[in-house]
Amino acid sequence: MRRLQRLAEGAERFGATMSATGASVPGMRRPALLLLCAAFALLVPVPAAIAQSTEDFTFSSFDADYYLSRDDEGRASLRVVETLTAEFPDFDQNKGLVREIPRHYDGHTVSLSVESVTRNGAEEPIYDEYSSGEHTVIETGTDDYVNGTQVYEFIYTMRDVILDDGEHQEFYWNTNGVGWRQPFEALTARVHLDESVRDNFTGAIRCIAGEFGATEECDATSDGQTLTFTANRPLDAGENVTLVAMFEPGTFAPYDQGPIGAAARYSMIGAMLAALGVLGFVTRIRTTIGRSAPRNGPVSLQYAPPQGLSIIEAAGIQGSVANTIPAQILDLAVRGFVRIVEVEKKSAFTSSNKYAVELVHTDGLNPYERQLIEIFFPSGEAGARHNFGDKDTDVAQKLQELQSTARKDAIEHGYRNRVKAGWKVFVIAGAAIAVSAIAAIILSNQPADWRYGLLAATFVAALIAIIAAVDIRPLTPRGRAVVDHLDGLKKYVGMNENDRIAAMQGPGTAPTIQISAFSSDQMVQLYERTLPYAVLFGHEKKWVNELSEKYEERHIVPFWYYGTQPFSTAHFSESMSGFVSSPAGPSGSSGFSSSGGFSGGGGGGGGGGGR
């Protein structure tokens, strides 16, 4: 209705303006003009009062009453009654207040308990209550808006709110806190001293106002029973009043974390010592009986694979597993047992290249290679194909089992030793982690301090000890010889061609050979035989590019690879890289493996805003 009235008034004013200026519309009378203007106005929404941020309001006052007493255990007990008068705008912007109350003081919990929240004398619903950092956050109200002046009252209790520096004790407390985004027109706080502490009050009080760190004095009075602190000016957003009242030493008993807290503290220390002890024990094993046989000298450059070992065996001895299966398949291909086939797969919209491996023959395979062939080709018939684009969890599981068998056989065949750390290592380390986790739960309501660092250190030390003790498999002298050979081959593969040729002619190469001893075809065969190990060592792209150049120089088409288009070195290089890195291709599994007197410096306070 109001909107229609505004529309009519606007149309009337528009018509009057048109008449006053002498403007007219041919054939249009004044009523028709008004009707047209009203219709046009209906199409253009009239701006209502635009809601601002929920933080855009003020407080006309903040009154707080603190009832300080001593409980049966002699510890400080505080009951707080806060009255905040909020001045919300008359339009719909806010639905309530947000009050942030600190849960910790001087490094310990204050056992915060919220008793009630009211608005204008009536119980106010709590929209949400949760923990955020060091605060308990209370959001008041419902989904309905509240306008104009609203009086909120928060009542809550705390414990252990006294600061003790040995010479005296202080109730050093922030009132509204520095976390508010609104100004306060007035602030008054009263501390009511219970009979149990009144005689211990020294009479020394102080009032400090301003932003965090400020030292501006404000009004403080006392009659020995009630201490009154008043801001002598309006407070801007982020400004606070801090009060200080001094008591005789020993007036309040210190914070006591209780038997459970004490037990958690000592348990943390014990768990840390246990974790460090286990880690030290495992480290000693690793550096003594769990240490691999040392090298006899510098690693000699090797240009050929180790004799009598499949790639699966060599990887099991060395511990490299990332590209073991692709490398073994390439090794079988360049030796003529299988061929790699690039298959173009087309759909209605796209085409992509996938890879398959085709069985040629099985004569002369060693046991590991034969097991690999049986996994991919159960029939064992020449010409059979296995598509790597096909999802087959059974094949993947069998491949992992095959690599696991190779790692175990490295011990059986004398390449590595098995050293057991003992079950006690895992029990003690596991217990340390469990105790740390339980202590963390018990201390979850405590502020972050050195104990959390202790918990983290315990967990890390115990976890490292467990991992280090899981698989201690030092190399034997026989295994060292194989690993040194592989390291020499890896060094050779990683060189550029000129350095490689020069190194093969000089001392330190095992064996030293003359390049002239190789024919062109033999040089290509050398690159082909080394290609699988380049894949194993992660140098496949570089090696494939060099091999492609050898094919192009000698006009050779590799017999072990079929592409989707006429052979070219560029396409071959791209395809080989795709075969090794293709997600659908074969893959291995992982293997081895006191107060200074400033505003905001006390306890309590906090902050808040609107919602």
CSV table of N, CA, C and O in Angstrom, one decimal, residues 433-477:
chain,number,residue,atom,x,y,z
A,433,ILE,N,52.1,-43.4,20.5
A,433,ILE,CA,51.1,-42.7,19.7
A,433,ILE,C,49.8,-42.7,20.3
A,433,ILE,O,49.1,-41.7,20.4
A,434,ALA,N,49.3,-43.8,20.9
A,434,ALA,CA,48.0,-43.9,21.5
A,434,ALA,C,47.9,-43.0,22.7
A,434,ALA,O,46.9,-42.3,22.9
A,435,VAL,N,48.9,-43.0,23.6
A,435,VAL,CA,48.9,-42.1,24.7
A,435,VAL,C,48.9,-40.7,24.3
A,435,VAL,O,48.2,-39.9,24.9
A,436,SER,N,49.7,-40.3,23.3
A,436,SER,CA,49.7,-39.0,22.8
A,436,SER,C,48.3,-38.6,22.3
A,436,SER,O,47.9,-37.4,22.5
A,437,ALA,N,47.6,-39.5,21.6
A,437,ALA,CA,46.3,-39.1,21.1
A,437,ALA,C,45.3,-38.9,22.2
A,437,ALA,O,44.5,-38.0,22.2
A,438,ILE,N,45.4,-39.8,23.3
A,438,ILE,CA,44.4,-39.6,24.4
A,438,ILE,C,44.7,-38.3,25.1
A,438,ILE,O,43.8,-37.6,25.5
A,439,ALA,N,46.0,-38.0,25.3
A,439,ALA,CA,46.4,-36.8,26.0
A,439,ALA,C,45.9,-35.6,25.2
A,439,ALA,O,45.5,-34.6,25.8
A,440,ALA,N,46.0,-35.7,23.9
A,440,ALA,CA,45.5,-34.5,23.1
A,440,ALA,C,44.0,-34.3,23.2
A,440,ALA,O,43.6,-33.2,23.3
A,441,ILE,N,43.3,-35.4,23.4
A,441,ILE,CA,41.8,-35.3,23.6
A,441,ILE,C,41.6,-34.6,25.0
A,441,ILE,O,40.7,-33.7,25.1
A,442,ILE,N,42.3,-35.1,26.0
A,442,ILE,CA,42.1,-34.5,27.3
A,442,ILE,C,42.5,-33.0,27.4
A,442,ILE,O,41.8,-32.2,28.0
A,443,LEU,N,43.5,-32.6,26.6
A,443,LEU,CA,43.9,-31.2,26.6
A,443,LEU,C,43.3,-30.4,25.5
A,443,LEU,O,43.8,-29.3,25.3
A,444,SER,N,42.3,-30.9,24.9
A,444,SER,CA,41.7,-30.2,23.8
A,444,SER,C,41.1,-28.9,24.2
A,444,SER,O,40.9,-28.0,23.3
A,445,ASN,N,40.7,-28.7,25.5
A,445,ASN,CA,40.1,-27.4,25.9
A,445,ASN,C,41.2,-26.5,26.5
A,445,ASN,O,40.9,-25.5,27.1
A,446,GLN,N,42.4,-26.9,26.3
A,446,GLN,CA,43.5,-26.0,26.8
A,446,GLN,C,44.1,-25.2,25.7
A,446,GLN,O,44.0,-25.5,24.5
A,447,PRO,N,44.6,-24.0,26.0
A,447,PRO,CA,45.3,-23.2,24.9
A,447,PRO,C,46.5,-23.9,24.4
A,447,PRO,O,47.1,-24.7,25.1
A,448,ALA,N,46.9,-23.5,23.2
A,448,ALA,CA,48.1,-24.1,22.6
A,448,ALA,C,49.3,-23.6,23.4
A,448,ALA,O,49.6,-22.4,23.6
A,449,ASP,N,50.2,-24.6,23.8
A,449,ASP,CA,51.4,-24.2,24.5
A,449,ASP,C,52.4,-25.3,24.2
A,449,ASP,O,52.3,-26.1,23.2
A,450,TRP,N,53.5,-25.4,25.0
A,450,TRP,CA,54.5,-26.4,24.8
A,450,TRP,C,54.1,-27.8,24.7
A,450,TRP,O,54.7,-28.7,24.1
A,451,ARG,N,52.9,-28.1,25.4
A,451,ARG,CA,52.5,-29.5,25.4
A,451,ARG,C,52.1,-30.0,24.1
A,451,ARG,O,52.3,-31.2,23.7
A,452,TYR,N,51.5,-29.1,23.3
A,452,TYR,CA,51.2,-29.5,21.9
A,452,TYR,C,52.4,-29.8,21.1
A,452,TYR,O,52.4,-30.7,20.2
A,453,GLY,N,53.4,-29.0,21.3
A,453,GLY,CA,54.7,-29.4,20.6
A,453,GLY,C,55.2,-30.7,21.0
A,453,GLY,O,55.8,-31.5,20.2
A,454,LEU,N,55.1,-31.0,22.3
A,454,LEU,CA,55.6,-32.3,22.8
A,454,LEU,C,54.8,-33.4,22.2
A,454,LEU,O,55.3,-34.5,21.8
A,455,LEU,N,53.5,-33.2,22.1
A,455,LEU,CA,52.6,-34.3,21.5
A,455,LEU,C,53.0,-34.5,20.0
A,455,LEU,O,53.1,-35.7,19.6
A,456,ALA,N,53.2,-33.4,19.3
A,456,ALA,CA,53.6,-33.5,17.9
A,456,ALA,C,54.9,-34.3,17.7
A,456,ALA,O,55.1,-35.1,16.9
A,457,ALA,N,55.9,-33.9,18.6
A,457,ALA,CA,57.2,-34.5,18.5
A,457,ALA,C,57.1,-36.0,18.8
A,457,ALA,O,57.8,-36.8,18.2
A,458,THR,N,56.3,-36.4,19.8
A,458,THR,CA,56.1,-37.8,20.2
A,458,THR,C,55.6,-38.6,19.0
A,458,THR,O,56.0,-39.7,18.7
A,459,PHE,N,54.5,-38.0,18.4
A,459,PHE,CA,53.9,-38.7,17.3
A,459,PHE,C,54.9,-38.9,16.1
A,459,PHE,O,55.0,-40.0,15.6
A,460,VAL,N,55.6,-37.8,15.8
A,460,VAL,CA,56.6,-37.9,14.7
A,460,VAL,C,57.7,-38.9,15.0
A,460,VAL,O,58.0,-39.8,14.1
A,461,ALA,N,58.2,-38.9,16.2
A,461,ALA,CA,59.3,-39.8,16.6
A,461,ALA,C,58.9,-41.3,16.5
A,461,ALA,O,59.6,-42.1,16.0
A,462,ALA,N,57.7,-41.5,17.1
A,462,ALA,CA,57.1,-42.9,17.1
A,462,ALA,C,56.8,-43.4,15.7
A,462,ALA,O,57.1,-44.5,15.3
A,463,LEU,N,56.3,-42.5,14.9
A,463,LEU,CA,55.9,-42.9,13.5
A,463,LEU,C,57.2,-43.2,12.7
A,463,LEU,O,57.2,-44.2,11.9
A,464,ILE,N,58.2,-42.4,12.8
A,464,ILE,CA,59.5,-42.6,12.1
A,464,ILE,C,60.1,-43.9,12.6
A,464,ILE,O,60.6,-44.7,11.8
A,465,ALA,N,60.0,-44.2,13.9
A,465,ALA,CA,60.6,-45.5,14.4
A,465,ALA,C,59.9,-46.7,13.8
A,465,ALA,O,60.5,-47.7,13.4
A,466,ILE,N,58.5,-46.6,13.7
A,466,ILE,CA,57.8,-47.7,13.1
A,466,ILE,C,58.1,-47.9,11.6
A,466,ILE,O,58.4,-49.0,11.2
A,467,ILE,N,58.2,-46.8,10.9
A,467,ILE,CA,58.5,-46.9,9.5
A,467,ILE,C,59.9,-47.5,9.3
A,467,ILE,O,60.2,-48.4,8.4
A,468,ALA,N,60.8,-47.0,10.1
A,468,ALA,CA,62.2,-47.4,10.0
A,468,ALA,C,62.4,-48.9,10.4
A,468,ALA,O,63.3,-49.5,9.9
A,469,ALA,N,61.5,-49.4,11.2
A,469,ALA,CA,61.7,-50.8,11.7
A,469,ALA,C,60.9,-51.8,10.9
A,469,ALA,O,61.1,-53.0,11.0
A,470,VAL,N,60.1,-51.3,9.9
A,470,VAL,CA,59.2,-52.2,9.2
A,470,VAL,C,60.0,-53.1,8.3
A,470,VAL,O,59.8,-54.3,8.2
A,471,ASP,N,60.9,-52.6,7.5
A,471,ASP,CA,61.6,-53.4,6.5
A,471,ASP,C,63.1,-53.1,6.5
A,471,ASP,O,63.6,-52.4,5.7
A,472,ILE,N,63.8,-53.7,7.4
A,472,ILE,CA,65.3,-53.6,7.4
A,472,ILE,C,65.9,-54.7,6.6
A,472,ILE,O,65.9,-55.8,7.0
A,473,ARG,N,66.4,-54.3,5.4
A,473,ARG,CA,67.0,-55.3,4.5
A,473,ARG,C,68.3,-54.8,3.9
A,473,ARG,O,68.4,-54.4,2.8
A,474,PRO,N,69.3,-54.9,4.7
A,474,PRO,CA,70.7,-54.5,4.2
A,474,PRO,C,71.2,-55.3,3.1
A,474,PRO,O,70.9,-56.5,3.0
A,475,LEU,N,72.0,-54.7,2.2
A,475,LEU,CA,72.6,-55.4,1.1
A,475,LEU,C,73.7,-56.3,1.6
A,475,LEU,O,74.5,-55.9,2.5
A,476,THR,N,73.8,-57.5,1.1
A,476,THR,CA,75.0,-58.3,1.3
A,476,THR,C,76.1,-57.9,0.3
A,476,THR,O,75.8,-57.1,-0.6
A,477,PRO,N,77.3,-58.4,0.4
A,477,PRO,CA,78.3,-58.1,-0.6
A,477,PRO,C,77.9,-58.5,-2.0
A,477,PRO,O,78.2,-57.8,-3.0
